[in-house]
C-alpha positions as CSV (number, residue, x, y, z in Angstrom):
1,X,-5.3,-1.5,-28.5
2,X,-5.7,2.2,-27.8
3,X,-2.7,4.7,-27.5
4,X,-2.9,8.3,-26.5
5,X,-0.4,10.9,-25.3
6,X,-1.6,12.0,-21.8
7,X,-0.4,13.6,-18.6
8,X,0.3,10.9,-16.1
9,X,0.8,11.3,-12.3
10,X,0.9,9.3,-9.1
11,X,-1.9,9.3,-6.5
12,X,-0.1,12.2,-4.7
13,X,-0.4,14.3,-7.9
14,X,3.0,16.0,-7.3
15,X,5.0,15.5,-10.5
16,X,2.9,14.9,-13.7
17,X,4.7,13.9,-16.8
18,X,3.6,13.3,-20.4
19,X,3.6,9.8,-21.8
20,X,2.1,7.6,-24.5
21,X,-0.6,5.6,-22.6
22,X,-1.1,2.2,-24.3
23,X,-4.0,-0.1,-23.2
24,X,-3.5,-3.7,-24.4
25,X,-6.5,-6.0,-24.2
26,X,-4.8,-9.3,-25.2
27,X,-1.4,-10.9,-24.5
28,X,-0.6,-10.4,-28.1
29,X,-1.3,-6.7,-27.9
30,X,0.8,-6.5,-24.7
31,X,3.8,-8.1,-26.5
32,X,3.3,-5.7,-29.4
33,X,3.2,-2.7,-27.0
34,X,6.5,-3.8,-25.4
35,X,8.1,-4.4,-28.8
36,X,7.0,-1.0,-30.2
37,X,7.3,1.2,-27.0
38,X,10.1,3.4,-28.4
39,X,13.5,4.6,-27.3
40,X,12.2,5.9,-23.9
41,X,10.9,2.4,-23.0
42,X,7.7,1.7,-21.1
43,X,6.4,0.8,-17.6
44,X,3.3,-1.2,-16.6
45,X,0.7,0.7,-14.7
46,X,-2.4,-0.5,-12.8
47,X,-5.0,1.7,-11.2
48,X,-2.6,4.5,-10.5
49,X,-2.4,4.2,-6.7
50,X,1.4,4.4,-6.4
51,X,1.8,7.7,-4.7
52,X,5.0,8.9,-6.5
53,X,6.5,8.4,-9.9
54,X,6.9,4.6,-10.0
55,X,4.2,4.2,-12.8
56,X,5.2,7.2,-14.9
57,X,7.6,7.4,-17.8
58,X,8.2,10.9,-19.2
59,X,8.4,11.0,-22.9
60,X,8.0,7.3,-23.2
61,X,5.2,4.7,-22.9
62,X,3.0,3.6,-20.0
63,X,1.2,0.3,-20.3
64,X,-2.3,0.5,-18.8
65,X,-2.8,-3.1,-17.7
66,X,-6.5,-2.7,-16.7
67,X,-7.6,-4.1,-20.0
68,X,-6.2,-7.5,-19.0
69,X,-8.7,-8.3,-16.4
70,X,-9.9,-11.9,-16.7
71,X,-10.3,-14.3,-13.8
72,X,-9.3,-17.6,-15.4
73,X,-9.6,-20.2,-12.7
74,X,-11.0,-20.3,-9.1
75,X,-10.3,-23.4,-7.1
76,X,-12.9,-23.0,-4.4
77,X,-11.9,-26.1,-2.6
78,X,-8.2,-25.2,-2.3
79,X,-8.5,-21.4,-2.2
80,X,-6.4,-20.6,-5.3
81,X,-7.1,-18.1,-8.0
82,X,-5.5,-17.7,-11.4
83,X,-6.1,-14.2,-12.9
84,X,-4.8,-11.5,-15.2
85,X,-2.5,-8.9,-13.7
86,X,-5.1,-6.2,-14.4
87,X,-7.7,-7.6,-12.1
88,X,-8.3,-5.4,-9.1
89,X,-8.5,-6.5,-5.5
90,X,-11.9,-4.9,-5.5
91,X,-13.2,-7.3,-8.1
92,X,-11.6,-10.3,-6.5
93,X,-13.4,-9.5,-3.2
94,X,-16.7,-9.3,-5.0
95,X,-16.1,-12.6,-6.7
96,X,-14.4,-14.5,-4.0
97,X,-16.1,-13.5,-0.8
98,X,-19.4,-15.3,-1.7
99,X,-17.3,-18.4,-2.1
100,X,-15.8,-18.1,1.4
101,X,-12.4,-16.6,0.4
102,X,-10.7,-13.3,0.9
103,X,-7.5,-11.8,-0.6
104,X,-4.5,-12.7,1.5
105,X,-3.2,-9.2,1.8
106,X,-4.8,-5.8,1.1
107,X,-3.4,-2.4,1.6
108,X,-5.4,0.7,2.6
109,X,-7.2,0.6,-0.8
110,X,-8.8,-2.2,-2.7
111,X,-8.4,-0.3,-6.0
112,X,-5.0,-1.8,-6.9
113,X,-4.4,-4.5,-9.5
114,X,-2.9,-7.9,-8.8
115,X,0.1,-6.9,-11.0
116,X,0.5,-3.7,-9.0
117,X,0.3,-5.7,-5.7
118,X,3.1,-7.9,-6.8
119,X,5.2,-5.1,-8.4
120,X,5.1,-3.1,-5.1
121,X,4.9,-6.3,-2.9
122,X,2.1,-4.6,-1.0
123,X,1.6,-5.1,2.7
124,X,-1.4,-4.6,5.0
125,X,-2.5,-4.7,8.6
126,X,-1.7,-8.4,8.8
127,X,2.0,-8.3,7.9
128,X,3.0,-9.5,11.3
129,X,1.0,-12.6,10.6
130,X,0.8,-13.1,6.9
131,X,3.7,-11.2,5.4
132,X,3.4,-9.2,2.2
133,X,1.5,-10.1,-1.0
134,X,4.3,-12.0,-2.7
135,X,4.3,-14.6,0.1
136,X,0.9,-15.8,-1.3
137,X,1.9,-15.8,-5.0
138,X,2.5,-19.3,-6.2
139,X,3.7,-18.4,-9.7
140,X,3.3,-15.7,-12.3
141,X,3.7,-15.2,-16.0
142,X,6.1,-12.4,-17.0
143,X,6.6,-10.8,-20.4
144,X,10.2,-9.8,-20.6
145,X,12.0,-7.3,-22.8
146,X,13.0,-10.0,-25.3
147,X,9.4,-10.8,-26.0
148,X,9.4,-14.1,-24.1
149,X,6.7,-15.0,-21.7
150,X,8.3,-16.8,-18.8
151,X,6.5,-18.8,-16.1
152,X,8.2,-17.6,-12.9
153,X,8.0,-19.8,-9.8
154,X,8.9,-19.1,-6.2
155,X,12.4,-19.3,-4.9
156,X,14.0,-18.1,-8.1
157,X,16.0,-15.0,-8.7
158,X,13.5,-13.6,-11.2
159,X,10.6,-14.1,-8.8
160,X,12.5,-12.3,-6.0
161,X,13.5,-9.5,-8.4
162,X,10.0,-9.1,-9.7
163,X,8.1,-9.1,-6.3
164,X,8.8,-5.5,-5.2
165,X,10.6,-4.7,-8.4
166,X,8.2,-1.9,-9.4
167,X,7.6,-3.3,-12.9
168,X,11.2,-3.0,-13.9
169,X,11.8,-6.7,-14.7
170,X,8.9,-7.0,-17.2
171,X,5.2,-7.0,-17.6
172,X,3.3,-9.4,-15.3
173,X,0.5,-11.0,-17.4
174,X,-1.0,-13.5,-14.9
175,X,-0.6,-14.6,-11.3
176,X,-1.7,-17.6,-9.3
177,X,-2.5,-16.6,-5.7
178,X,-3.4,-18.5,-2.6
179,X,-6.4,-17.0,-0.7
180,X,-7.5,-16.6,2.9
181,X,-10.6,-18.6,4.1
182,X,-13.3,-16.7,5.8
183,X,-16.8,-17.5,7.2
184,X,-18.3,-14.1,6.9
185,X,-17.7,-10.7,5.2
186,X,-17.6,-8.9,8.6
187,X,-14.7,-8.1,10.9
188,X,-14.7,-8.4,14.7
189,X,-12.9,-5.2,15.8
190,X,-11.3,-4.1,19.1
191,X,-10.5,-0.4,19.5
192,X,-8.6,1.4,22.3
193,X,-6.7,4.6,22.9
194,X,-3.1,4.9,23.7
195,X,-2.0,8.0,25.7
196,X,1.4,8.5,24.0
197,X,3.9,6.8,21.7
198,X,5.5,4.6,24.4
199,X,2.1,3.4,25.5
200,X,1.2,2.6,21.9
201,X,4.4,0.7,21.2
202,X,4.0,-1.3,24.4
203,X,0.5,-2.3,23.5
204,X,1.4,-3.3,20.0
205,X,4.4,-5.4,21.2
206,X,2.4,-7.1,23.9
207,X,-0.8,-8.0,22.1
208,X,-0.2,-7.9,18.3
209,X,0.0,-11.7,18.1
210,X,-3.5,-12.1,19.4
211,X,-5.0,-10.5,16.2
212,X,-4.6,-11.1,12.5
213,X,-4.9,-7.4,11.7
214,X,-3.5,-4.5,13.6
215,X,-3.0,-0.8,12.9
216,X,-2.7,2.5,14.9
217,X,-3.8,5.9,13.8
218,X,-1.3,8.3,15.4
219,X,-1.8,12.0,16.1
220,X,1.4,13.6,14.8
221,X,0.4,17.1,15.9
222,X,0.2,16.2,19.6
223,X,3.1,17.4,21.6
224,X,4.5,17.2,25.2
225,X,3.2,14.4,27.3
226,X,0.7,13.4,24.5
227,X,3.3,13.1,21.8
228,X,2.3,10.1,19.7
229,X,-1.1,9.5,21.2
230,X,-3.0,7.1,19.1
231,X,-6.1,5.0,18.4
232,X,-5.2,1.4,18.1
233,X,-7.5,-0.9,16.1
234,X,-7.2,-4.7,15.9
235,X,-9.4,-7.1,14.1
236,X,-10.1,-10.6,12.9
237,X,-12.5,-12.1,10.4
238,X,-15.7,-12.6,12.3
239,X,-16.9,-16.2,12.6
240,X,-20.5,-17.1,11.6
241,X,-21.4,-17.6,15.3
242,X,-20.6,-14.0,16.1
243,X,-23.3,-12.6,13.8
244,X,-26.6,-11.9,15.5
245,X,-29.5,-14.2,14.8
246,X,-32.3,-13.1,12.5
247,X,-30.4,-10.3,10.9
248,X,-29.5,-9.5,7.3
249,X,-25.9,-10.3,8.0
250,X,-26.7,-13.7,9.3
251,X,-29.0,-14.5,6.4
252,X,-26.3,-13.6,3.9
253,X,-23.0,-13.7,5.8
254,X,-20.6,-13.6,2.9
255,X,-22.2,-10.6,1.0
256,X,-19.6,-7.9,0.2
257,X,-21.2,-4.6,1.2
258,X,-19.7,-1.2,0.5
259,X,-20.7,2.3,1.0
260,X,-19.7,5.6,-0.7
261,X,-19.8,9.3,0.2
262,X,-19.9,12.0,-2.5
263,X,-16.7,12.4,-4.4
264,X,-14.2,15.0,-3.2
265,X,-14.5,18.3,-5.1
266,X,-12.2,18.8,-8.1
267,X,-9.8,20.6,-5.8
268,X,-10.0,22.2,-2.4
269,X,-8.0,25.3,-1.4
270,X,-4.5,24.3,-0.3
271,X,-4.7,26.4,2.8
272,X,-7.7,24.3,4.0
273,X,-5.4,21.6,5.5
274,X,-3.6,23.9,7.9
275,X,-2.1,23.0,11.2
276,X,-5.2,24.5,12.9
277,X,-7.8,22.5,10.9
278,X,-5.8,19.3,11.0
279,X,-5.2,19.8,14.7
280,X,-9.0,20.2,15.3
281,X,-9.7,17.0,13.3
282,X,-7.0,15.0,15.1
283,X,-8.4,16.2,18.5
284,X,-11.9,15.2,17.4
285,X,-10.8,11.8,16.0
286,X,-8.9,10.9,19.2
287,X,-11.7,12.0,21.6
288,X,-14.3,10.2,19.4
289,X,-12.6,6.9,19.7
290,X,-13.7,4.7,22.7
291,X,-11.2,4.2,25.5
292,X,-11.7,0.5,25.0
293,X,-14.2,-1.5,22.9
294,X,-14.2,-5.1,21.9
295,X,-16.0,-7.2,19.4
296,X,-17.6,-4.5,17.3
297,X,-18.8,-5.9,13.9
298,X,-17.6,-3.9,10.9
299,X,-17.9,-4.3,7.2
300,X,-14.7,-5.3,5.4
301,X,-14.8,-2.0,3.5
302,X,-15.1,0.0,6.7
303,X,-12.2,-1.8,8.5
304,X,-9.7,-2.0,5.6
305,X,-10.6,0.7,3.1
306,X,-12.4,3.7,4.8
307,X,-10.9,6.2,2.3
308,X,-12.3,4.2,-0.7
309,X,-15.7,5.4,0.4
310,X,-14.6,8.9,-0.7
311,X,-13.9,8.9,-4.5
312,X,-10.9,11.0,-5.5
313,X,-10.0,11.7,-1.8
314,X,-6.5,12.7,-3.0
315,X,-8.0,16.0,-4.2
316,X,-8.5,17.3,-0.7
317,X,-4.8,18.3,-0.6
318,X,-5.4,20.9,-3.4
319,X,-3.7,21.3,-6.7
320,X,-0.2,21.0,-5.3
321,X,-0.9,17.4,-4.2
322,X,0.7,15.6,-1.3
323,X,3.6,13.5,-0.3
324,X,3.2,10.2,1.4
325,X,6.2,9.3,3.4
326,X,6.6,5.8,4.7
327,X,9.7,4.2,6.4
328,X,10.5,1.1,8.3
329,X,13.2,0.5,11.0
330,X,14.0,-2.8,12.7
331,X,13.2,-4.1,16.1
332,X,15.7,-2.5,18.5
333,X,15.4,0.8,16.7
334,X,12.5,2.1,18.8
335,X,14.5,5.2,19.7
336,X,14.7,6.1,16.0
337,X,10.9,5.9,15.8
338,X,10.6,8.1,18.9
339,X,13.0,10.7,17.5
340,X,11.3,10.9,14.1
341,X,7.8,11.2,15.7
342,X,9.1,14.0,17.9
343,X,10.6,15.8,15.0
344,X,7.5,15.6,12.9
345,X,5.4,16.8,15.9
346,X,7.8,19.7,16.5
347,X,7.8,20.5,12.8
348,X,4.0,20.7,13.1
349,X,3.4,18.8,9.9
350,X,-0.4,18.9,9.3
351,X,-1.0,15.2,8.7
352,X,-4.3,13.6,9.6
353,X,-3.6,10.3,7.8
354,X,-0.7,8.8,9.8
355,X,-0.5,5.1,10.8
356,X,2.0,3.0,12.8
357,X,2.2,-0.8,12.3
358,X,4.6,-3.6,13.2
359,X,6.0,-5.8,10.5
360,X,6.8,-9.5,10.8
361,X,9.3,-11.6,8.9
362,X,10.5,-10.2,5.6
363,X,9.8,-11.8,2.3
364,X,12.6,-12.5,-0.2
365,X,11.9,-9.8,-2.7
366,X,15.2,-7.9,-3.4
367,X,13.5,-4.5,-3.4
368,X,10.6,-5.5,-1.2
369,X,9.9,-2.9,1.5
370,X,8.9,-4.7,4.7
371,X,11.5,-5.9,7.2
372,X,10.7,-7.0,10.8
373,X,10.2,-3.8,12.9
374,X,8.2,-0.6,12.9
375,X,6.7,1.3,10.0
376,X,5.2,4.7,10.0
377,X,3.3,6.2,7.1
378,X,2.0,9.8,6.9
379,X,0.5,12.2,4.3
380,X,1.8,15.7,4.1
381,X,0.6,18.6,1.8
382,X,3.3,19.1,-0.8
383,X,3.2,22.9,-0.5
384,X,4.5,22.9,3.1
385,X,7.5,25.2,3.2
386,X,10.8,23.4,3.5
387,X,9.3,20.0,3.2
388,X,11.9,18.6,0.9
389,X,14.8,19.5,3.2
390,X,12.9,18.2,6.2
391,X,12.2,14.8,4.6
392,X,15.8,14.6,3.4
393,X,16.8,14.8,7.1
394,X,14.4,12.1,8.0
395,X,15.8,9.9,5.2
396,X,19.2,10.3,6.8
397,X,17.8,9.3,10.2
398,X,16.1,6.2,8.7
399,X,19.2,5.1,6.8
400,X,21.3,5.6,10.0
401,X,18.9,3.2,11.7
402,X,19.3,0.6,8.9
403,X,15.8,1.4,7.7
404,X,14.3,2.1,4.3
405,X,11.6,4.1,2.6
406,X,8.8,2.5,0.5
407,X,9.5,2.9,-3.2
408,X,5.8,2.6,-4.1
409,X,5.1,5.8,-2.2
410,X,8.4,7.7,-2.8
411,X,8.7,10.7,-5.1
412,X,11.8,12.4,-3.8
413,X,14.4,10.1,-2.2
414,X,18.1,10.9,-3.1
415,X,19.7,8.1,-5.0
416,X,22.8,7.9,-2.9
417,X,20.7,6.5,0.0
418,X,19.1,3.8,-2.0
419,X,21.9,1.2,-1.8
420,X,22.2,1.6,2.0
421,X,18.5,1.1,2.4
422,X,18.2,-1.8,-0.1
423,X,21.3,-4.0,0.2
424,X,20.2,-6.4,-2.6
425,X,20.1,-3.4,-5.1
426,X,23.3,-4.5,-6.8
427,X,21.9,-7.9,-7.5
428,X,18.7,-6.3,-8.9
429,X,20.7,-4.1,-11.2
430,X,22.8,-7.0,-12.4
431,X,19.8,-9.1,-13.2
432,X,18.0,-6.3,-14.9
433,X,21.0,-5.5,-17.0
434,X,21.2,-9.1,-18.2
435,X,17.4,-9.5,-18.7
436,X,16.8,-6.1,-20.3
437,X,20.1,-4.6,-21.6
438,X,18.3,-2.0,-23.7
439,X,16.3,-0.7,-20.8
440,X,13.0,-1.4,-22.3
441,X,11.3,-1.4,-18.9
442,X,12.0,2.0,-17.3
443,X,10.2,4.6,-15.3
444,X,10.6,8.1,-13.9
445,X,11.4,6.4,-10.6
446,X,14.1,4.1,-12.0
447,X,15.8,7.1,-13.8
448,X,15.6,9.3,-10.7
449,X,17.1,6.6,-8.4
450,X,19.4,5.0,-11.0
451,X,17.9,1.6,-10.3
């Protein structure tokens, strides 16, 4: 088991802190790491794709879980996998797709671990159909602060606290997950433009139920009559019969094919992502999209994870990093979405990575982010003047609409808003106090928000 003091940061690279990074390779080493983590405690960490400070622990320990990466059992007849928490979704896709199975939920990157997917209760483009990741977790093994390894099943308080609990209930060691059956490793994709935000929301409301996956890229620099214009993309797993005859895809329909561009430079000048350059990109991206196209075959990696094709793409924001801001408000709060989009547009936030989706039924995780309604996520360069105060104002707007921000992406929420956004927070605090009275599992996020 290795241990080194290193600088640790989230994917947004905004607030690095120093911690003792411990990489256990066995369950026994994991237990020893928890037992000996020191007065500042420790927090599990996967592949570092939480944008903010959820997997950081200044002056304490961080448990790098990627050394626990075994796939123990695959039931190819029932579509169930038992694996270590450090196994990545990327690896699961490589192993499971040839068997006719796909991960039930994937976010915008496949470089997250199963433990991270549970701790953040990740969601994807299929939430309106499939819910978040925890809905497909049958059970998990959790190493708690007392050194006990507990088998945690669904419909228990500990399961509901752990799914979405950001690693604060203990260290997930293994998980048993139900999978999604597929006939091919290709997607059948429909693409269309929406002229403005109202047009986009109407299209999503009317037709989302026809597709398993749905997402809209939204131009947050467009103003006036074009405010909220978007490119709407919907998709389903392509059936075998949709693949052209006598092609490579038809000969090997379940092959997992990916592609990569050169890695982003170490850092780009922060001024490169200006309103002008992002505005030009957004104009190009909108005009490039077809007005309407149906049935295009795309690789899974193209449809779900386009940014994974650019290694270290987070460097494009410069040394100052970036903030990803994601919120959700319920159905009936469409006016709140309109107001926030207008405010972002008027503020001229240079965001070229902005997506709008609809969420379906919520899952029971006490700190799980999704609730039925509308979610908007956007990346903003951290050096933008007045950004903190502006996002504080948006937080107030979201809270007033009974919405919430996503803890896996947060790096600056004020703690007084957390209880309003997450009404089960008192239950989470009470369970955590009982389970871990010494605060063994702790993080920069938990201290900042007093979770």
